[in-house]
């Protein structure tokens, strides 16, 4: 008797499974992996999402759960047999929603916005359905080519200098990164590769280790923590340059820092200018820092993660003065331009430095069209990438530039409204100029009073804010985040702040007795 006839675990050969791989498939035969009702489940989820967003203001913005709340609510192992879709839907409300911070609630004022819109949600669904991994042009040509065009559309909307755009016919072009943090790191690594080549040309006796040990980069003391992290990941020194009294990096401060490092035998190679800092939405003086960076052959990266969306409005483009001096530029449409996370737009004047630094080209990723179109795997840290350009395409077409401009202007108006309410209350003061959709404010008095105020505000659970500190002054940040925000929401949020201040004063008075 043959071995095959005695093996009771042998799968049916009609299923095309190798006889050398004794997989039990008779159980799989009874399972429809594409059950017809799955399509109905998907449609019901669309309705759930719409209901969630349309009624989001009715939910408590900040959850009341404690760490570890979720584990006791679900089994400790995956189910052996399929469960009902209805039970899964019920568990969204029972298990997930109690632990969700509702970022798109008009009562959410922390951090900066994370954008959201139906066109972007639908585009993400299509991206998930197509499910391509667009690391090369041939892997899905539309994925690459739409991204090239969308980054040109977006660059034109903010009046970015033409040398950054692919349509200019020069070297420049854009790419969608996951986050601004990735863009900062990608720019740093490109700058590092460029400077290594330049220094080796004049000092062929120096090895990479010697040169890297001398490299130094620069950023304002007010720049995002991701800039410092990029320095750590890139293995280089990063100098924190003091900002001026208005929290801006100035050209003379950058020049002074570079000149000192040159005198000490170091090699300046990279600088970050921030347009719209996280703490206070301050704008570094790009027009001053750009010429300094160019003079010293330092790669200049411009980080406009939040505020860059506002540059679609001509009245805010004065902050971009000097952009022609930059080597790379980034902002996040997924923050303020109604495009769901993740979609961080980055442009490079000369992408070849990044491409060459990241180029690892195994045979299985080569294709006949190389060089005719970007292979975006060379422009980013990860290899894989989703079809993110669909979100930009849908949002830009279905809203149009005029409506996106109106959205930005509305948010800026709401911030001014909240700032006016703040200064009308003599107990409060502004900690910085009201910029874009951000208000930095505080109770007059000590940092401890303001820490106690924020704790009370968030403890009430009706609105959510986070703090910041500049030059040891602690203050609260009120960011306009939700596309659902209305003027009445600013009134509501201010009443919450005022009520929390009343409670604090009563508590302070009681403590004095």
Coordinates of C-alpha atoms in Angstrom, one line a residue:
X1 CA 0.0 0.0 0.0
X2 CA 1.3 3.4 -0.9
X3 CA 2.2 6.1 1.7
X4 CA -0.6 8.3 0.3
X5 CA -3.3 5.8 0.8
X6 CA -2.4 5.2 4.5
X7 CA -2.2 8.9 5.5
X8 CA -5.7 9.7 6.8
X9 CA -4.8 13.5 7.2
X10 CA -4.0 13.8 3.5
X11 CA -6.0 16.7 1.9
X12 CA -8.1 16.3 -1.2
X13 CA -5.8 16.7 -4.2
X14 CA -8.6 18.5 -6.0
X15 CA -7.9 21.5 -3.8
X16 CA -4.5 21.8 -5.3
X17 CA -2.6 21.5 -1.9
X18 CA 0.7 19.7 -2.0
X19 CA 0.7 16.1 -0.7
X20 CA 3.8 17.0 1.2
X21 CA 1.9 19.5 3.3
X22 CA -0.7 17.5 5.3
X23 CA -3.1 20.4 6.0
X24 CA -6.6 19.4 7.1
X25 CA -8.8 21.2 4.6
X26 CA -12.1 19.4 5.0
X27 CA -12.9 21.9 7.8
X28 CA -12.0 24.8 5.6
X29 CA -14.3 23.5 2.9
X30 CA -17.3 24.3 5.1
X31 CA -16.3 27.9 5.7
X32 CA -17.2 30.7 3.2
X33 CA -14.3 33.2 3.7
X34 CA -16.3 35.7 1.6
X35 CA -19.8 35.2 3.1
X36 CA -22.4 37.3 1.3
X37 CA -23.5 38.9 4.6
X38 CA -20.0 40.4 5.0
X39 CA -21.0 43.1 2.4
X40 CA -24.1 43.9 4.5
X41 CA -21.9 44.2 7.6
X42 CA -19.7 46.7 5.8
X43 CA -22.7 48.8 4.8
X44 CA -24.0 48.8 8.4
X45 CA -20.6 50.1 9.6
X46 CA -20.9 53.0 7.2
X47 CA -24.2 53.9 8.9
X48 CA -22.6 53.5 12.3
X49 CA -19.8 55.8 11.4
X50 CA -22.2 58.5 10.2
X51 CA -24.3 58.2 13.3
X52 CA -21.2 58.4 15.5
X53 CA -19.9 61.6 13.8
X54 CA -23.2 63.4 13.6
X55 CA -23.9 62.8 17.3
X56 CA -20.3 63.1 18.6
X57 CA -21.0 66.3 20.6
X58 CA -23.4 64.3 22.8
X59 CA -20.5 62.0 24.1
X60 CA -18.3 62.8 27.0
X61 CA -15.1 64.1 25.4
X62 CA -12.7 62.5 27.8
X63 CA -13.1 58.8 29.0
X64 CA -13.4 58.0 32.7
X65 CA -11.7 54.6 32.4
X66 CA -8.5 53.5 34.2
X67 CA -5.5 51.7 32.7
X68 CA -6.3 48.1 32.1
X69 CA -10.1 48.7 31.8
X70 CA -10.5 46.8 28.6
X71 CA -8.9 43.4 29.3
X72 CA -11.7 42.1 31.6
X73 CA -14.3 43.0 29.0
X74 CA -13.2 40.6 26.4
X75 CA -12.1 36.9 26.4
X76 CA -8.4 36.1 27.0
X77 CA -8.1 34.3 23.6
X78 CA -9.5 34.5 20.1
X79 CA -12.7 32.6 19.4
X80 CA -12.4 29.2 17.7
X81 CA -15.6 29.7 15.7
X82 CA -17.0 32.8 14.0
X83 CA -19.1 35.1 16.1
X84 CA -22.2 37.1 15.0
X85 CA -21.7 40.5 13.5
X86 CA -24.4 41.9 15.7
X87 CA -22.4 40.9 18.8
X88 CA -19.3 42.6 17.3
X89 CA -21.3 45.8 16.8
X90 CA -22.7 45.7 20.3
X91 CA -19.1 45.4 21.7
X92 CA -18.1 48.6 19.9
X93 CA -20.2 50.6 22.4
X94 CA -19.6 48.2 25.3
X95 CA -15.8 47.8 24.9
X96 CA -14.3 50.5 22.7
X97 CA -16.3 53.7 23.0
X98 CA -15.9 53.9 26.9
X99 CA -12.1 54.2 26.2
X100 CA -12.2 56.6 23.3
X101 CA -11.1 60.2 23.6
X102 CA -13.3 61.9 21.0
X103 CA -10.9 64.0 19.0
X104 CA -13.5 65.2 16.6
X105 CA -15.8 66.6 19.3
X106 CA -16.2 70.3 19.3
X107 CA -15.4 70.1 23.0
X108 CA -11.9 68.7 22.3
X109 CA -9.3 71.4 22.4
X110 CA -6.0 69.5 23.1
X111 CA -2.9 69.3 21.0
X112 CA -3.8 70.3 17.4
X113 CA -6.6 69.1 15.1
X114 CA -6.5 65.7 13.5
X115 CA -8.6 66.2 10.3
X116 CA -11.7 64.2 9.5
X117 CA -14.3 64.4 6.7
X118 CA -16.6 62.0 4.8
X119 CA -14.7 62.4 1.5
X120 CA -11.5 61.3 3.3
X121 CA -13.2 58.5 5.1
X122 CA -14.6 57.1 1.9
X123 CA -11.3 57.5 0.1
X124 CA -9.6 55.5 3.0
X125 CA -12.2 52.8 2.5
X126 CA -11.4 52.6 -1.2
X127 CA -7.7 52.5 -0.4
X128 CA -8.4 49.6 2.0
X129 CA -10.4 47.8 -0.7
X130 CA -7.7 48.3 -3.4
X131 CA -5.1 47.3 -0.7
X132 CA -2.0 47.9 -2.9
X133 CA 1.4 48.4 -1.4
X134 CA 2.7 51.1 -3.6
X135 CA 6.5 50.9 -2.9
X136 CA 7.3 51.0 -6.7
X137 CA 5.6 52.4 -9.7
X138 CA 4.9 49.0 -11.1
X139 CA 3.4 47.8 -7.8
X140 CA 0.4 50.0 -8.7
X141 CA 1.1 52.9 -11.2
X142 CA -2.0 54.9 -10.2
X143 CA -0.8 55.0 -6.6
X144 CA 2.4 56.7 -7.5
X145 CA 1.1 58.9 -10.3
X146 CA -1.8 60.3 -8.4
X147 CA 0.5 61.2 -5.6
X148 CA 2.9 63.1 -7.9
X149 CA 0.0 65.1 -9.2
X150 CA -1.7 65.7 -5.9
X151 CA 1.5 67.0 -4.3
X152 CA 1.7 69.4 -7.3
X153 CA -1.9 70.5 -6.8
X154 CA -1.3 71.0 -3.1
X155 CA 2.0 72.9 -3.7
X156 CA 0.2 75.3 -6.1
X157 CA -2.6 75.9 -3.6
X158 CA -0.1 77.3 -1.1
X159 CA 2.0 79.0 -3.8
X160 CA 5.1 76.9 -3.0
X161 CA 8.1 78.0 -5.1
X162 CA 8.0 76.1 -8.5
X163 CA 11.4 74.4 -7.9
X164 CA 9.7 72.1 -5.3
X165 CA 7.1 70.9 -7.8
X166 CA 7.4 67.9 -10.1
X167 CA 5.5 69.7 -12.9
X168 CA 8.2 72.4 -13.0
X169 CA 10.4 70.1 -15.0
X170 CA 13.3 70.4 -12.5
X171 CA 14.6 68.0 -9.9
X172 CA 11.9 68.8 -7.2
X173 CA 8.9 66.9 -6.2
X174 CA 6.6 65.9 -3.4
X175 CA 5.8 62.8 -1.4
X176 CA 3.3 61.8 1.3
X177 CA 4.9 60.7 4.5
X178 CA 3.2 59.3 7.5
X179 CA 3.9 62.2 9.9
X180 CA 5.8 65.4 10.1
X181 CA 8.2 63.6 12.4
X182 CA 9.1 61.2 9.6
X183 CA 9.6 64.2 7.3
X184 CA 12.0 65.8 9.7
X185 CA 14.0 62.6 10.0
X186 CA 14.0 62.0 6.2
X187 CA 15.3 65.5 5.6
X188 CA 18.0 65.1 8.2
X189 CA 19.2 61.8 6.7
X190 CA 19.3 63.4 3.3
X191 CA 21.2 66.4 4.6
X192 CA 23.6 64.0 6.4
X193 CA 24.3 62.0 3.2
X194 CA 24.8 65.2 1.2
X195 CA 27.3 66.6 3.8
X196 CA 29.2 63.3 4.0
X197 CA 29.8 63.4 0.2
X198 CA 30.9 67.1 0.3
X199 CA 33.3 66.7 3.2
X200 CA 34.8 63.5 1.7
X201 CA 35.6 65.5 -1.5
X202 CA 37.7 67.9 0.4
X203 CA 39.0 65.5 3.2
X204 CA 39.3 62.1 1.5
X205 CA 41.4 61.0 4.5
X206 CA 38.4 61.3 6.9
X207 CA 36.2 58.2 7.4
X208 CA 32.4 58.3 8.0
X209 CA 32.8 58.0 11.7
X210 CA 35.1 61.0 11.9
X211 CA 32.8 63.2 9.8
X212 CA 29.6 62.2 11.6
X213 CA 31.2 63.0 14.9
X214 CA 31.7 66.6 13.7
X215 CA 28.2 67.1 12.2
X216 CA 25.8 69.5 14.1
X217 CA 22.3 70.6 13.4
X218 CA 20.2 73.5 14.6
X219 CA 16.6 74.1 15.7
X220 CA 14.7 76.6 17.9
X221 CA 14.3 75.8 21.5
X222 CA 10.5 76.0 20.6
X223 CA 10.7 73.4 17.9
X224 CA 8.7 70.1 18.3
X225 CA 10.3 67.3 20.3
X226 CA 10.4 65.2 17.1
X227 CA 13.2 67.4 15.9
X228 CA 15.4 66.4 18.8
X229 CA 14.3 62.8 18.3
X230 CA 15.4 63.0 14.6
X231 CA 18.8 64.0 15.9
X232 CA 18.9 61.0 18.2
X233 CA 17.8 58.6 15.5
X234 CA 20.2 60.2 13.0
X235 CA 23.1 59.9 15.4
X236 CA 24.1 63.6 15.2
X237 CA 24.4 66.5 17.6
X238 CA 21.5 68.9 17.5
X239 CA 21.9 72.4 18.9
X240 CA 18.9 74.1 20.6
X241 CA 19.0 77.8 19.6
X242 CA 17.3 80.3 21.9
X243 CA 14.1 81.9 20.5
X244 CA 13.4 85.7 20.8
X245 CA 10.8 87.2 23.2
X246 CA 8.1 86.3 20.8
X247 CA 9.2 82.6 20.7
X248 CA 10.7 82.9 17.2
X249 CA 14.0 81.7 15.9
X250 CA 15.9 84.6 14.4
X251 CA 18.6 84.8 11.8
X252 CA 21.2 86.4 14.1
X253 CA 20.8 83.7 16.7
X254 CA 21.2 81.0 14.1
X255 CA 24.3 82.7 12.6
X256 CA 25.9 83.0 16.1
X257 CA 25.4 79.3 16.8
X258 CA 26.8 78.3 13.4
X259 CA 29.8 80.6 13.7
X260 CA 30.7 79.2 17.2
X261 CA 30.5 75.6 16.0
X262 CA 32.7 76.4 12.9
X263 CA 35.3 78.0 15.2
X264 CA 35.2 74.8 17.3
X265 CA 35.9 72.6 14.3
X266 CA 32.4 71.2 13.9
X267 CA 30.5 70.9 10.6
X268 CA 27.1 72.6 10.5
X269 CA 24.8 70.6 8.1
X270 CA 21.1 70.9 8.9
X271 CA 18.7 73.5 10.4
X272 CA 14.9 73.3 11.1
X273 CA 12.7 76.4 10.9
X274 CA 9.2 76.0 12.4
X275 CA 6.2 77.8 11.0
X276 CA 3.6 77.4 13.8
X277 CA 5.3 75.9 16.9
X278 CA 3.4 73.4 19.0
X279 CA 3.6 75.4 22.3
X280 CA 2.3 78.7 21.0
X281 CA 2.0 78.6 17.2
X282 CA 4.9 81.0 16.8
X283 CA 6.5 81.5 13.4
X284 CA 10.3 81.4 13.1
X285 CA 11.7 84.1 10.8
X286 CA 12.3 82.0 7.7
X287 CA 13.3 85.1 5.8
X288 CA 16.2 85.7 8.1
X289 CA 17.2 82.1 8.7
X290 CA 17.1 81.0 5.1
X291 CA 20.0 83.3 3.9
X292 CA 22.1 82.2 6.9
X293 CA 21.6 78.5 6.1
X294 CA 22.4 79.1 2.4
X295 CA 25.5 81.1 3.3
X296 CA 26.9 78.2 5.3
X297 CA 25.7 75.5 3.0
X298 CA 23.4 74.1 5.6
X299 CA 20.3 72.1 4.6
X300 CA 17.2 74.1 5.6
X301 CA 14.1 72.1 6.5
X302 CA 10.8 74.0 7.1
X303 CA 8.3 72.3 9.5
X304 CA 4.8 73.8 9.2
X305 CA 3.0 70.7 10.4
X306 CA -0.1 72.5 11.8
X307 CA 0.0 76.0 10.3
X308 CA 0.9 75.0 6.8
X309 CA -2.7 74.2 5.9
X310 CA -3.5 77.9 6.5
X311 CA -1.2 78.9 3.6
X312 CA -4.0 78.0 1.2
X313 CA -5.3 81.4 2.4
X314 CA -3.3 84.2 0.8
X315 CA -3.5 86.4 3.9
X316 CA -1.3 83.9 5.8
X317 CA 1.3 83.3 3.2
X318 CA 3.6 86.1 4.5
X319 CA 4.8 83.6 7.0
X320 CA 6.3 81.7 4.0
X321 CA 8.6 84.6 3.0
X322 CA 12.0 83.2 2.2
X323 CA 10.7 79.7 1.3
X324 CA 12.8 79.7 -1.9
X325 CA 15.9 79.4 0.4
X326 CA 14.7 76.1 1.9
X327 CA 15.7 72.6 0.8
X328 CA 12.7 70.8 2.1
X329 CA 9.2 71.7 3.3
X330 CA 6.5 69.8 5.1
X331 CA 3.0 70.3 6.5
X332 CA 0.2 67.9 7.5
X333 CA -3.1 68.0 5.6
X334 CA -4.2 65.5 8.2
X335 CA -4.1 68.2 10.9
X336 CA -6.3 71.0 9.5
X337 CA -7.3 70.3 5.9
X338 CA -10.0 67.7 6.4
X339 CA -7.8 64.8 5.2
X340 CA -7.8 61.9 7.6
X341 CA -4.6 60.7 9.3
X342 CA -2.1 59.8 7.9
X343 CA -1.2 62.3 5.2
X344 CA 1.9 64.4 5.7
X345 CA 3.0 66.3 2.6
X346 CA 6.7 66.8 2.0
X347 CA 8.5 68.5 -0.8
X348 CA 12.2 68.4 -1.7
X349 CA 14.1 70.6 -4.1
X350 CA 16.5 67.8 -4.9
X351 CA 15.2 64.4 -3.8
X352 CA 18.3 62.6 -5.1
X353 CA 20.1 63.0 -1.8
X354 CA 17.3 61.2 0.0
X355 CA 16.8 58.6 -2.8
X356 CA 20.5 57.8 -2.8
X357 CA 20.7 57.6 1.0
X358 CA 17.8 55.2 1.1
X359 CA 18.4 53.2 -2.1
X360 CA 18.6 49.4 -1.5
X361 CA 17.5 47.8 -4.8
X362 CA 17.1 44.0 -4.6
X363 CA 16.2 42.2 -7.8
X364 CA 12.6 41.5 -6.8
X365 CA 11.8 45.2 -6.6
X366 CA 13.4 46.2 -9.9
X367 CA 11.1 46.9 -12.9
X368 CA 11.4 48.0 -16.5
X369 CA 10.1 51.5 -15.9
X370 CA 12.7 52.5 -13.2
X371 CA 13.8 56.1 -13.6
X372 CA 10.7 57.1 -15.6
X373 CA 8.6 57.7 -12.4
X374 CA 9.4 57.9 -8.7
X375 CA 9.7 54.7 -6.7
X376 CA 8.6 56.2 -3.4
X377 CA 10.1 53.5 -1.3
X378 CA 13.4 55.5 -1.8
X379 CA 11.7 58.7 -0.4
X380 CA 10.7 57.3 3.0
X381 CA 11.7 55.2 6.0
X382 CA 9.3 52.2 5.6
X383 CA 9.1 50.1 2.4
X384 CA 5.4 49.7 2.3
X385 CA 2.9 52.5 1.7
X386 CA -0.8 52.8 1.3
X387 CA -2.8 54.6 -1.5
X388 CA -2.9 57.8 0.5
X389 CA -3.2 60.2 -2.4
X390 CA -6.8 59.1 -2.9
X391 CA -7.7 61.1 0.3
X392 CA -6.2 64.3 -1.1
X393 CA -7.9 63.7 -4.5
X394 CA -11.3 63.2 -2.9
X395 CA -11.1 66.1 -0.5
X396 CA -9.7 68.6 -2.9
X397 CA -12.3 67.8 -5.5
X398 CA -15.4 67.4 -3.3
X399 CA -14.7 70.5 -1.1
X400 CA -12.7 72.7 -3.6
X401 CA -10.2 75.3 -2.5
X402 CA -12.8 77.9 -1.6
X403 CA -14.5 75.7 1.0
X404 CA -11.2 74.6 2.5
X405 CA -10.2 78.2 2.9
X406 CA -13.5 79.0 4.6
X407 CA -12.9 76.1 7.0
X408 CA -9.5 77.5 8.0
X409 CA -10.8 81.0 8.4
X410 CA -13.8 79.9 10.5
X411 CA -11.4 78.1 12.9
X412 CA -9.2 81.2 13.1
X413 CA -12.3 83.3 13.9
X414 CA -13.3 80.9 16.7
X415 CA -9.9 81.2 18.3
X416 CA -10.2 85.0 18.2
X417 CA -13.6 84.7 19.8
X418 CA -12.3 82.6 22.6
X419 CA -9.3 84.9 23.1
X420 CA -11.7 87.9 23.4
X421 CA -13.7 86.1 26.1
X422 CA -10.5 85.4 27.9
X423 CA -9.3 89.0 28.1
X424 CA -12.7 90.2 29.1
X425 CA -12.3 88.2 32.3
X426 CA -9.9 90.2 34.5
X427 CA -8.8 87.0 36.2
X428 CA -7.1 85.7 33.0
X429 CA -4.4 86.8 30.6
X430 CA -3.1 85.7 27.3
X431 CA 0.3 83.9 27.4
X432 CA 1.0 84.5 23.7
X433 CA -0.5 86.2 20.7
X434 CA -3.6 84.4 19.4
X435 CA -2.3 82.7 16.2
X436 CA -4.3 80.6 13.8
X437 CA -6.7 78.4 15.7
X438 CA -4.8 78.4 19.0
X439 CA -5.3 80.4 22.2
X440 CA -2.6 80.3 24.9
X441 CA -4.1 81.6 28.2
X442 CA -3.7 81.4 32.0
X443 CA -5.0 82.5 35.3
X444 CA -3.0 85.4 36.6
X445 CA -0.8 84.1 39.4
X446 CA 1.4 81.1 39.9
X447 CA 2.0 78.0 37.8
X448 CA 0.5 75.9 40.5
X449 CA -2.8 77.8 40.2
X450 CA -2.9 77.0 36.5
X451 CA -2.0 73.4 37.0
X452 CA -4.9 73.1 39.5
X453 CA -7.2 74.9 37.0
X454 CA -6.4 72.5 34.2
X455 CA -6.9 69.5 36.4
X456 CA -10.4 70.8 37.3
X457 CA -11.3 71.5 33.7
X458 CA -10.3 68.1 32.5
X459 CA -11.8 66.5 35.6
X460 CA -15.2 67.9 34.8
X461 CA -15.0 65.9 31.6
X462 CA -16.9 68.3 29.4
X463 CA -14.0 69.8 27.5
X464 CA -10.4 68.7 27.1
X465 CA -7.2 70.8 27.0
X466 CA -3.5 70.3 27.5
X467 CA -0.8 72.7 28.9
X468 CA 2.5 74.0 27.7
X469 CA 5.4 75.9 29.4
X470 CA 7.7 78.5 27.9
X471 CA 10.5 80.0 30.0
X472 CA 9.0 78.4 33.0
X473 CA 5.6 80.0 32.6
X474 CA 2.8 77.4 32.6
X475 CA -0.3 78.0 30.6
X476 CA -3.3 76.3 29.0
X477 CA -3.8 75.8 25.3
X478 CA -7.2 76.0 23.6
X479 CA -7.0 74.6 20.1
X480 CA -10.0 74.7 17.8
X481 CA -10.0 71.1 16.5
X482 CA -13.4 69.9 15.2
X483 CA -14.9 70.6 11.8
X484 CA -18.3 70.5 13.7
X485 CA -17.3 73.6 15.9
X486 CA -19.7 76.5 16.0
X487 CA -19.6 79.8 17.7
X488 CA -21.8 78.5 20.5
X489 CA -19.1 75.9 21.3
X490 CA -16.6 78.7 22.1
X491 CA -19.1 80.1 24.5
X492 CA -19.7 76.7 26.1
X493 CA -16.0 76.0 26.4
X494 CA -15.3 79.4 28.0
X495 CA -18.1 78.8 30.5
X496 CA -16.5 75.5 31.5
X497 CA -13.1 77.3 32.0
X498 CA -14.8 80.1 34.0
X499 CA -16.8 77.6 36.1
X500 CA -13.6 75.7 36.9
X501 CA -11.9 78.9 37.9
X502 CA -14.8 79.7 40.2
X503 CA -14.4 76.3 41.8
X504 CA -10.7 76.9 42.3
X505 CA -11.2 80.2 43.9
X506 CA -13.8 78.8 46.3
X507 CA -11.3 76.0 47.2
X508 CA -8.5 78.6 47.7
X509 CA -10.7 80.7 49.9
X510 CA -11.7 77.6 52.0
X511 CA -8.0 76.7 52.4
X512 CA -7.2 80.2 53.8
X513 CA -9.8 79.9 56.6

